């Protein structure tokens, strides 16, 4: 089932393409359904771009100043441009795999796993499923952490403004995580999320809002400093940073940048919202990807570089909550509210594939169960006992895990590292080779495999750096104390 195509879970049977016949009286039906018998998709270049921007410009932008601080003025921007190019290029390969065979009339693949199953099959499908869904769960945890940090930052900013910067203004993030979880339980009861098209638009606007505020504050701080801070090689080894820590942090920085660009795991689902050819869905998706990645890269470069220019080696791992900025406090509040609003939508965009997968399996196993299929429609909400129980349980679990591990920077780096190679590079490359029948040993085949192996090495190194940092943090952390 496509998570964004507005199809209710109950109607999972794929109807064969209809023959259009005015005499037979099914012409109007053909107007309402696509070639696979599902309700006609209405997505466009602009809606797809909005979905991508919603998924891409997320909390990852807030850690980019820290990442550049670890790498320096040369390697930092270069790494960001490299990840942007790799993400865009492999996304264009993945877009080619939405239909198996003919790009206009071939069989549709509704999910990332469907594409892997159609093109590769076997154990690779299981490997893809494990990595993809584990990553989506991790993103849900990371977004819960990020939203609570922003909500807590609003309270701290107001406290600092009232009591002065010397006041510790301590507070726990736990109540804010619970609040975020309650909101997600409510929104998770909307099964046809793409029908609420305004959510992605609002989330995209919020992304630009807090990114722009972070950029503006970075520029203002740089002007106040009288020049750019930082160095060509990043944080120097000294009393505060050992050579080992420098290595781990440098590797984690690659994971942070990879996380900031991650959206390949939901690309097929977004592509499944695009209306039928002409032009082909792959061409529309490639254009949307080009616009979205170019737009976000400009923002990323500006936010990351200006954050580093403003704070140098002291750049916080979350630009808007690390309190390098204290004033104007109301502007910080606006930025953090925008982050929370964006993450409410982004959480659902990333979790819909998980919800759809479980509910599709349940419908297949127990098609006549009233517990699963019987539902009550209230506006955009479709309330069924199974959906209410299972989706609420999922949100509760991710919220509890977030309370146990509230390490924003480390979680972001680890998620980016683990998911980057398999989902962003390996599977798109392998499926494209199979789909386009790229000859083994040809120049193109060698270049694609070289790209894949190089990215695997980067992913392993970045994951190691993040794990090392998490282990250090756990030595002094007490659960539920954040």
XYZ file of C-alpha atoms in Angstrom:
482
model
C 0.000 0.000 0.000
C 1.215 3.498 -0.754
C 1.410 5.457 2.438
C 0.644 8.766 0.812
C -1.844 7.888 -1.871
C -4.965 8.252 0.218
C -6.081 4.627 -0.109
C -7.802 3.130 2.901
C -6.135 0.031 4.289
C -9.291 -1.994 3.769
C -9.050 -1.719 0.009
C -5.779 -3.502 -0.432
C -6.795 -5.715 -3.369
C -5.272 -4.370 -6.559
C -7.829 -4.214 -9.363
C -6.679 -4.926 -12.865
C -6.565 -1.916 -15.176
C -10.039 -1.191 -16.569
C -10.954 -1.110 -20.204
C -12.485 2.251 -21.045
C -15.802 1.868 -22.809
C -18.467 4.563 -23.011
C -21.025 1.982 -24.147
C -20.293 -0.213 -21.177
C -20.888 2.758 -18.925
C -17.556 2.633 -17.097
C -16.012 5.763 -18.642
C -16.657 7.818 -15.522
C -15.111 5.096 -13.375
C -12.001 5.146 -15.568
C -11.764 8.883 -14.989
C -11.708 8.296 -11.234
C -9.164 5.458 -11.165
C -5.563 5.004 -12.250
C -4.172 2.129 -14.321
C -3.864 -0.041 -11.181
C -7.502 0.405 -10.170
C -6.696 2.743 -7.289
C -8.234 6.221 -6.888
C -6.613 8.636 -9.335
C -3.489 10.249 -7.924
C -3.358 14.039 -8.028
C 0.184 14.879 -6.885
C 2.283 17.324 -8.891
C 5.849 18.579 -9.120
C 5.043 21.159 -6.451
C 3.364 18.796 -3.973
C 6.191 16.278 -4.372
C 8.726 19.052 -3.784
C 6.849 20.101 -0.646
C 6.865 16.515 0.660
C 10.615 16.196 0.021
C 11.447 19.540 1.623
C 9.311 18.565 4.617
C 11.299 15.355 4.959
C 14.752 16.781 4.179
C 14.847 20.124 5.992
C 14.376 18.777 9.467
C 16.122 18.876 12.775
C 19.326 17.810 11.017
C 19.969 21.395 9.897
C 20.468 22.401 13.528
C 23.536 20.184 13.954
C 25.348 21.315 10.796
C 27.259 24.164 12.481
C 28.656 21.621 14.951
C 29.500 19.244 12.091
C 31.396 21.940 10.187
C 33.196 22.885 13.407
C 34.590 19.339 13.571
C 35.698 19.368 9.920
C 36.765 22.987 9.381
C 36.247 25.530 6.623
C 37.671 23.298 3.886
C 36.344 19.810 4.562
C 33.021 20.934 6.096
C 31.415 22.680 3.095
C 33.049 20.167 0.729
C 31.454 17.267 2.631
C 28.039 18.938 2.493
C 28.267 19.453 -1.264
C 29.428 15.872 -1.746
C 26.544 14.420 0.281
C 24.091 16.659 -1.596
C 25.346 15.406 -4.957
C 25.330 11.739 -3.934
C 21.824 12.063 -2.449
C 20.467 13.741 -5.575
C 22.143 11.336 -7.978
C 21.019 8.179 -6.199
C 17.511 9.628 -5.786
C 17.275 9.954 -9.574
C 18.281 6.287 -9.863
C 15.651 5.306 -7.292
C 12.937 7.315 -9.059
C 13.529 5.163 -12.143
C 12.503 2.117 -10.117
C 8.971 3.276 -9.214
C 7.672 1.310 -12.203
C 9.127 -2.030 -13.176
C 9.804 -2.137 -16.898
C 8.256 0.646 -18.962
C 8.547 4.043 -17.174
C 5.025 5.024 -18.308
C 3.032 1.794 -18.163
C 5.094 -0.667 -16.098
C 3.888 -2.218 -12.848
C 3.854 0.302 -10.002
C 5.878 -0.259 -6.849
C 3.987 1.382 -4.002
C 6.740 1.300 -1.399
C 10.524 1.185 -1.189
C 10.331 -2.501 -0.290
C 8.044 -3.208 -3.253
C 10.697 -1.742 -5.541
C 13.403 -3.904 -3.956
C 11.155 -6.970 -4.211
C 10.402 -6.367 -7.902
C 13.991 -5.659 -8.918
C 16.177 -7.689 -6.554
C 14.056 -10.126 -4.545
C 15.312 -12.782 -2.131
C 17.144 -11.989 1.093
C 17.742 -8.422 -0.033
C 14.058 -7.677 0.548
C 14.349 -8.758 4.186
C 17.581 -6.786 4.624
C 15.926 -3.715 3.125
C 12.873 -4.062 5.369
C 14.922 -4.396 8.538
C 17.111 -1.383 7.725
C 14.280 0.798 6.442
C 11.848 0.256 9.276
C 14.546 0.370 11.941
C 15.648 3.699 10.492
C 12.098 5.050 10.467
C 11.676 4.067 14.103
C 14.972 5.785 14.852
C 13.828 8.938 13.063
C 10.646 8.952 15.164
C 12.795 8.744 18.304
C 15.149 11.452 17.061
C 12.270 13.793 16.221
C 10.746 13.241 19.660
C 14.066 14.216 21.252
C 14.479 17.258 19.002
C 10.952 18.553 19.620
C 11.311 18.248 23.403
C 14.644 20.088 23.308
C 13.008 22.932 21.371
C 10.054 23.117 23.756
C 12.395 23.182 26.716
C 14.498 25.848 24.997
C 11.457 28.126 24.791
C 11.068 27.944 28.553
C 14.793 28.452 29.140
C 14.980 31.438 26.768
C 12.174 33.139 28.677
C 13.874 32.262 31.979
C 17.237 33.668 30.843
C 15.545 36.848 29.661
C 13.798 37.299 33.011
C 16.494 36.122 35.462
C 19.710 36.725 33.557
C 22.185 34.372 31.906
C 23.668 33.340 35.252
C 20.523 31.466 36.240
C 20.841 27.747 35.331
C 17.142 27.651 34.343
C 17.133 23.873 34.512
C 14.113 21.836 33.475
C 13.358 18.290 32.361
C 12.592 17.364 28.760
C 10.406 14.418 29.838
C 7.083 16.344 30.127
C 7.654 17.832 26.678
C 8.296 14.411 25.154
C 5.033 13.186 26.665
C 3.190 16.196 25.230
C 4.696 15.574 21.785
C 3.683 11.908 22.049
C 0.076 12.800 22.877
C -0.109 15.059 19.805
C 1.337 12.279 17.625
C -1.217 9.774 18.913
C -3.929 12.168 17.748
C -2.434 12.796 14.298
C -1.579 9.128 13.786
C -5.302 8.357 13.556
C -5.402 10.049 10.135
C -4.900 7.181 7.647
C -5.001 9.217 4.431
C -2.295 11.696 5.296
C -1.643 12.981 1.808
C -5.199 14.282 1.645
C -4.196 16.831 4.275
C -1.882 18.414 1.732
C -1.624 21.560 3.799
C 0.399 19.726 6.460
C 3.430 19.339 4.208
C 3.078 22.943 3.049
C 2.918 24.191 6.648
C 5.838 21.975 7.652
C 7.925 23.216 4.712
C 7.174 26.838 5.672
C 8.172 26.083 9.265
C 11.439 24.553 8.012
C 12.349 27.705 6.163
C 11.240 29.821 9.129
C 13.582 28.329 11.711
C 16.400 27.832 9.204
C 16.142 31.492 8.226
C 16.101 32.611 11.870
C 19.171 30.491 12.613
C 20.882 31.970 9.567
C 19.952 35.542 10.528
C 21.153 35.099 14.113
C 24.404 33.563 12.852
C 25.001 36.528 10.544
C 24.194 38.991 13.337
C 26.561 37.228 15.743
C 29.326 37.149 13.121
C 28.945 40.887 12.527
C 28.986 41.457 16.291
C 32.195 39.395 16.544
C 33.812 41.567 13.915
C 34.661 38.663 11.629
C 34.495 34.918 10.994
C 35.552 32.448 13.652
C 36.850 28.948 13.008
C 39.821 27.457 11.215
C 40.617 25.530 8.054
C 40.907 22.215 9.912
C 38.193 22.586 12.558
C 38.440 22.094 16.312
C 42.040 21.914 17.500
C 43.373 19.145 19.706
C 44.113 20.512 23.170
C 42.974 20.532 26.772
C 39.263 20.142 25.941
C 39.553 17.766 22.989
C 41.875 14.764 22.815
C 43.161 13.328 19.561
C 40.804 10.343 19.971
C 37.799 12.590 20.529
C 38.780 14.653 17.500
C 38.691 11.517 15.352
C 35.329 10.306 16.725
C 33.733 13.739 16.405
C 35.008 14.132 12.864
C 33.466 10.793 11.912
C 30.204 11.655 13.687
C 30.067 14.890 11.694
C 29.738 12.848 8.490
C 26.786 11.026 10.062
C 25.149 14.339 10.997
C 25.456 15.598 7.430
C 24.128 12.302 6.031
C 21.126 12.484 8.374
C 20.367 16.020 7.222
C 19.905 14.745 3.649
C 18.052 11.503 4.384
C 14.767 11.041 2.562
C 15.405 8.173 0.140
C 13.572 5.705 2.377
C 10.263 7.468 1.666
C 10.964 8.606 -1.909
C 8.920 5.838 -3.549
C 5.984 6.565 -1.239
C 6.132 10.252 -2.176
C 6.419 9.358 -5.864
C 3.284 7.227 -5.565
C 1.242 10.393 -4.980
C 2.134 11.848 -8.412
C -0.579 11.762 -11.066
C -0.235 9.366 -13.976
C 1.828 10.142 -17.118
C 2.484 12.100 -19.160
C 5.037 13.133 -18.065
C 6.210 9.962 -16.314
C 6.278 9.914 -12.526
C 10.051 9.408 -12.598
C 10.631 12.607 -14.596
C 8.411 14.618 -12.265
C 10.134 13.113 -9.233
C 13.598 13.821 -10.595
C 12.663 17.468 -11.174
C 11.172 17.695 -7.674
C 14.301 16.124 -6.197
C 16.571 18.508 -8.092
C 14.680 21.554 -6.832
C 14.378 20.254 -3.270
C 17.994 19.150 -2.828
C 19.327 22.364 -4.413
C 17.090 24.504 -2.199
C 17.946 22.657 0.983
C 21.669 22.626 0.185
C 21.695 26.424 -0.088
C 19.991 26.655 3.302
C 22.272 24.022 4.797
C 25.413 25.728 3.584
C 24.275 29.117 4.841
C 23.036 27.870 8.229
C 25.978 25.561 8.872
C 28.658 27.969 7.721
C 27.212 31.031 9.446
C 26.746 29.050 12.648
C 30.399 28.043 12.543
C 31.449 31.585 11.643
C 29.513 32.883 14.643
C 30.759 30.417 17.286
C 33.839 28.733 15.862
C 35.004 25.781 17.950
C 32.171 26.423 20.437
C 29.387 25.790 17.921
C 26.594 23.892 19.758
C 25.243 20.567 18.489
C 21.813 22.229 18.170
C 22.142 25.779 16.865
C 18.857 27.130 18.231
C 18.783 25.327 21.575
C 22.476 25.310 22.556
C 22.185 28.916 23.777
C 24.966 30.470 21.850
C 22.124 32.936 21.219
C 20.186 34.450 24.131
C 18.524 37.456 22.535
C 16.183 38.430 21.078
C 14.462 35.781 23.177
C 11.139 36.153 21.349
C 12.808 35.337 18.027
C 14.318 32.200 19.542
C 10.835 31.293 20.758
C 9.410 31.729 17.248
C 12.185 29.552 15.784
C 11.659 26.769 18.305
C 7.885 26.839 17.869
C 8.492 26.471 14.123
C 10.746 23.467 14.792
C 8.083 21.771 16.893
C 5.333 22.392 14.317
C 7.577 21.064 11.544
C 8.499 17.947 13.501
C 4.851 17.164 14.221
C 4.301 16.830 10.467
C 7.649 15.255 9.641
C 7.135 12.563 12.310
C 3.957 11.468 10.543
C 5.499 11.585 7.061
C 8.270 9.222 8.191
C 6.028 6.932 10.265
C 3.308 6.384 7.665
C 5.282 3.589 5.915
C 5.495 1.708 9.233
C 1.801 2.161 9.919
C 0.890 1.049 6.398
C 3.133 -2.034 6.516
C 1.707 -3.360 9.787
C -1.887 -2.624 8.832
C -1.488 -4.207 5.409
C -0.215 -7.394 7.034
C -3.039 -7.354 9.567
C -5.685 -6.856 6.854
C -4.191 -9.711 4.862
C -4.104 -12.071 7.853
C -7.563 -11.243 9.243
C -9.635 -9.743 6.399
C -12.979 -10.318 8.142
C -12.018 -9.051 11.576
C -14.219 -6.192 12.770
C -11.465 -5.216 15.218
C -9.259 -4.359 12.243
C -11.626 -3.254 9.500
C -14.553 -1.575 11.257
C -13.975 2.148 11.602
C -15.699 5.417 12.399
C -15.015 8.461 10.227
C -14.850 11.817 12.007
C -13.562 14.482 9.638
C -10.041 13.465 8.565
C -9.839 10.867 11.331
C -10.661 7.189 10.734
C -10.998 5.542 14.121
C -10.741 1.759 14.377
C -9.836 -0.238 17.461
C -6.801 -1.780 15.789
C -5.457 1.508 14.414
C -6.039 3.285 17.708
C -4.345 0.521 19.694
C -1.376 -0.226 17.459
C -0.465 3.325 16.405
C -0.840 4.633 19.960
C 1.406 1.820 21.224
C 4.034 2.674 18.604
C 4.073 6.339 19.617
C 4.293 5.397 23.294
C 7.279 3.093 22.705
C 9.232 5.657 20.672
C 8.496 8.289 23.319
C 9.786 6.104 26.152
C 12.973 5.244 24.228
C 13.508 8.966 23.561
C 13.254 9.601 27.302
C 15.925 6.968 27.924
C 18.365 8.331 25.306
C 17.974 12.117 24.956
C 21.294 12.625 23.124
C 20.271 14.669 20.104
C 23.622 14.980 18.350
C 24.655 11.369 18.879
C 21.296 9.949 17.799
C 21.293 12.118 14.663
C 24.812 11.033 13.719
C 24.115 7.354 14.294
C 20.843 7.354 12.312
C 22.479 9.157 9.418
C 25.419 6.772 9.370
C 23.409 3.547 9.595
C 20.844 4.442 6.947
C 22.966 6.368 4.455
C 24.705 3.525 2.626
C 21.962 0.886 2.351
C 18.939 3.118 1.719
C 20.441 6.123 -0.034
C 23.142 4.385 -2.088
C 23.255 0.560 -2.163
C 19.661 -0.341 -3.043
C 19.126 2.497 -5.566
C 22.372 1.540 -7.331
C 21.611 -2.200 -7.382
C 18.002 -1.698 -8.528
C 19.043 0.718 -11.256
C 21.669 -1.718 -12.541
C 19.034 -4.471 -12.678
C 16.292 -2.247 -14.126
C 18.484 -0.751 -16.847
C 20.454 -3.961 -17.428
C 23.811 -2.231 -16.955
C 26.442 -4.747 -18.188
C 28.634 -6.163 -15.443
C 32.194 -4.864 -15.833
C 31.184 -1.904 -17.995
C 32.470 1.582 -17.182
C 29.098 2.643 -15.776
C 28.849 -0.516 -13.652
C 32.341 0.038 -12.217
C 31.584 3.696 -11.426
C 28.318 2.808 -9.674
C 29.966 0.057 -7.613
C 32.859 2.354 -6.696
C 30.354 4.929 -5.460
C 28.571 2.281 -3.383
C 31.743 0.912 -1.781
C 33.057 4.403 -0.991
C 29.786 5.328 0.728
C 29.834 2.058 2.696
C 33.231 2.972 4.133
C 31.953 6.439 5.082
C 28.858 4.954 6.759
C 30.870 2.471 8.843
C 33.288 5.165 9.978
C 30.485 7.620 10.868
C 28.570 4.954 12.813
C 31.708 4.125 14.806
C 32.148 7.785 15.722
C 28.563 8.143 16.916
C 28.636 4.914 18.930
C 31.838 5.993 20.672
C 30.198 9.281 21.665
C 27.040 7.555 22.942
C 29.160 5.218 25.092
C 30.952 8.226 26.617
C 27.646 9.971 27.303
C 26.102 6.881 28.951
C 28.934 6.733 31.493
C 27.554 9.802 33.279
C 23.871 9.759 32.241
C 20.963 8.736 34.454
C 17.772 7.594 32.622
C 14.790 10.006 32.673
C 16.966 12.794 34.105
C 17.204 14.812 30.885
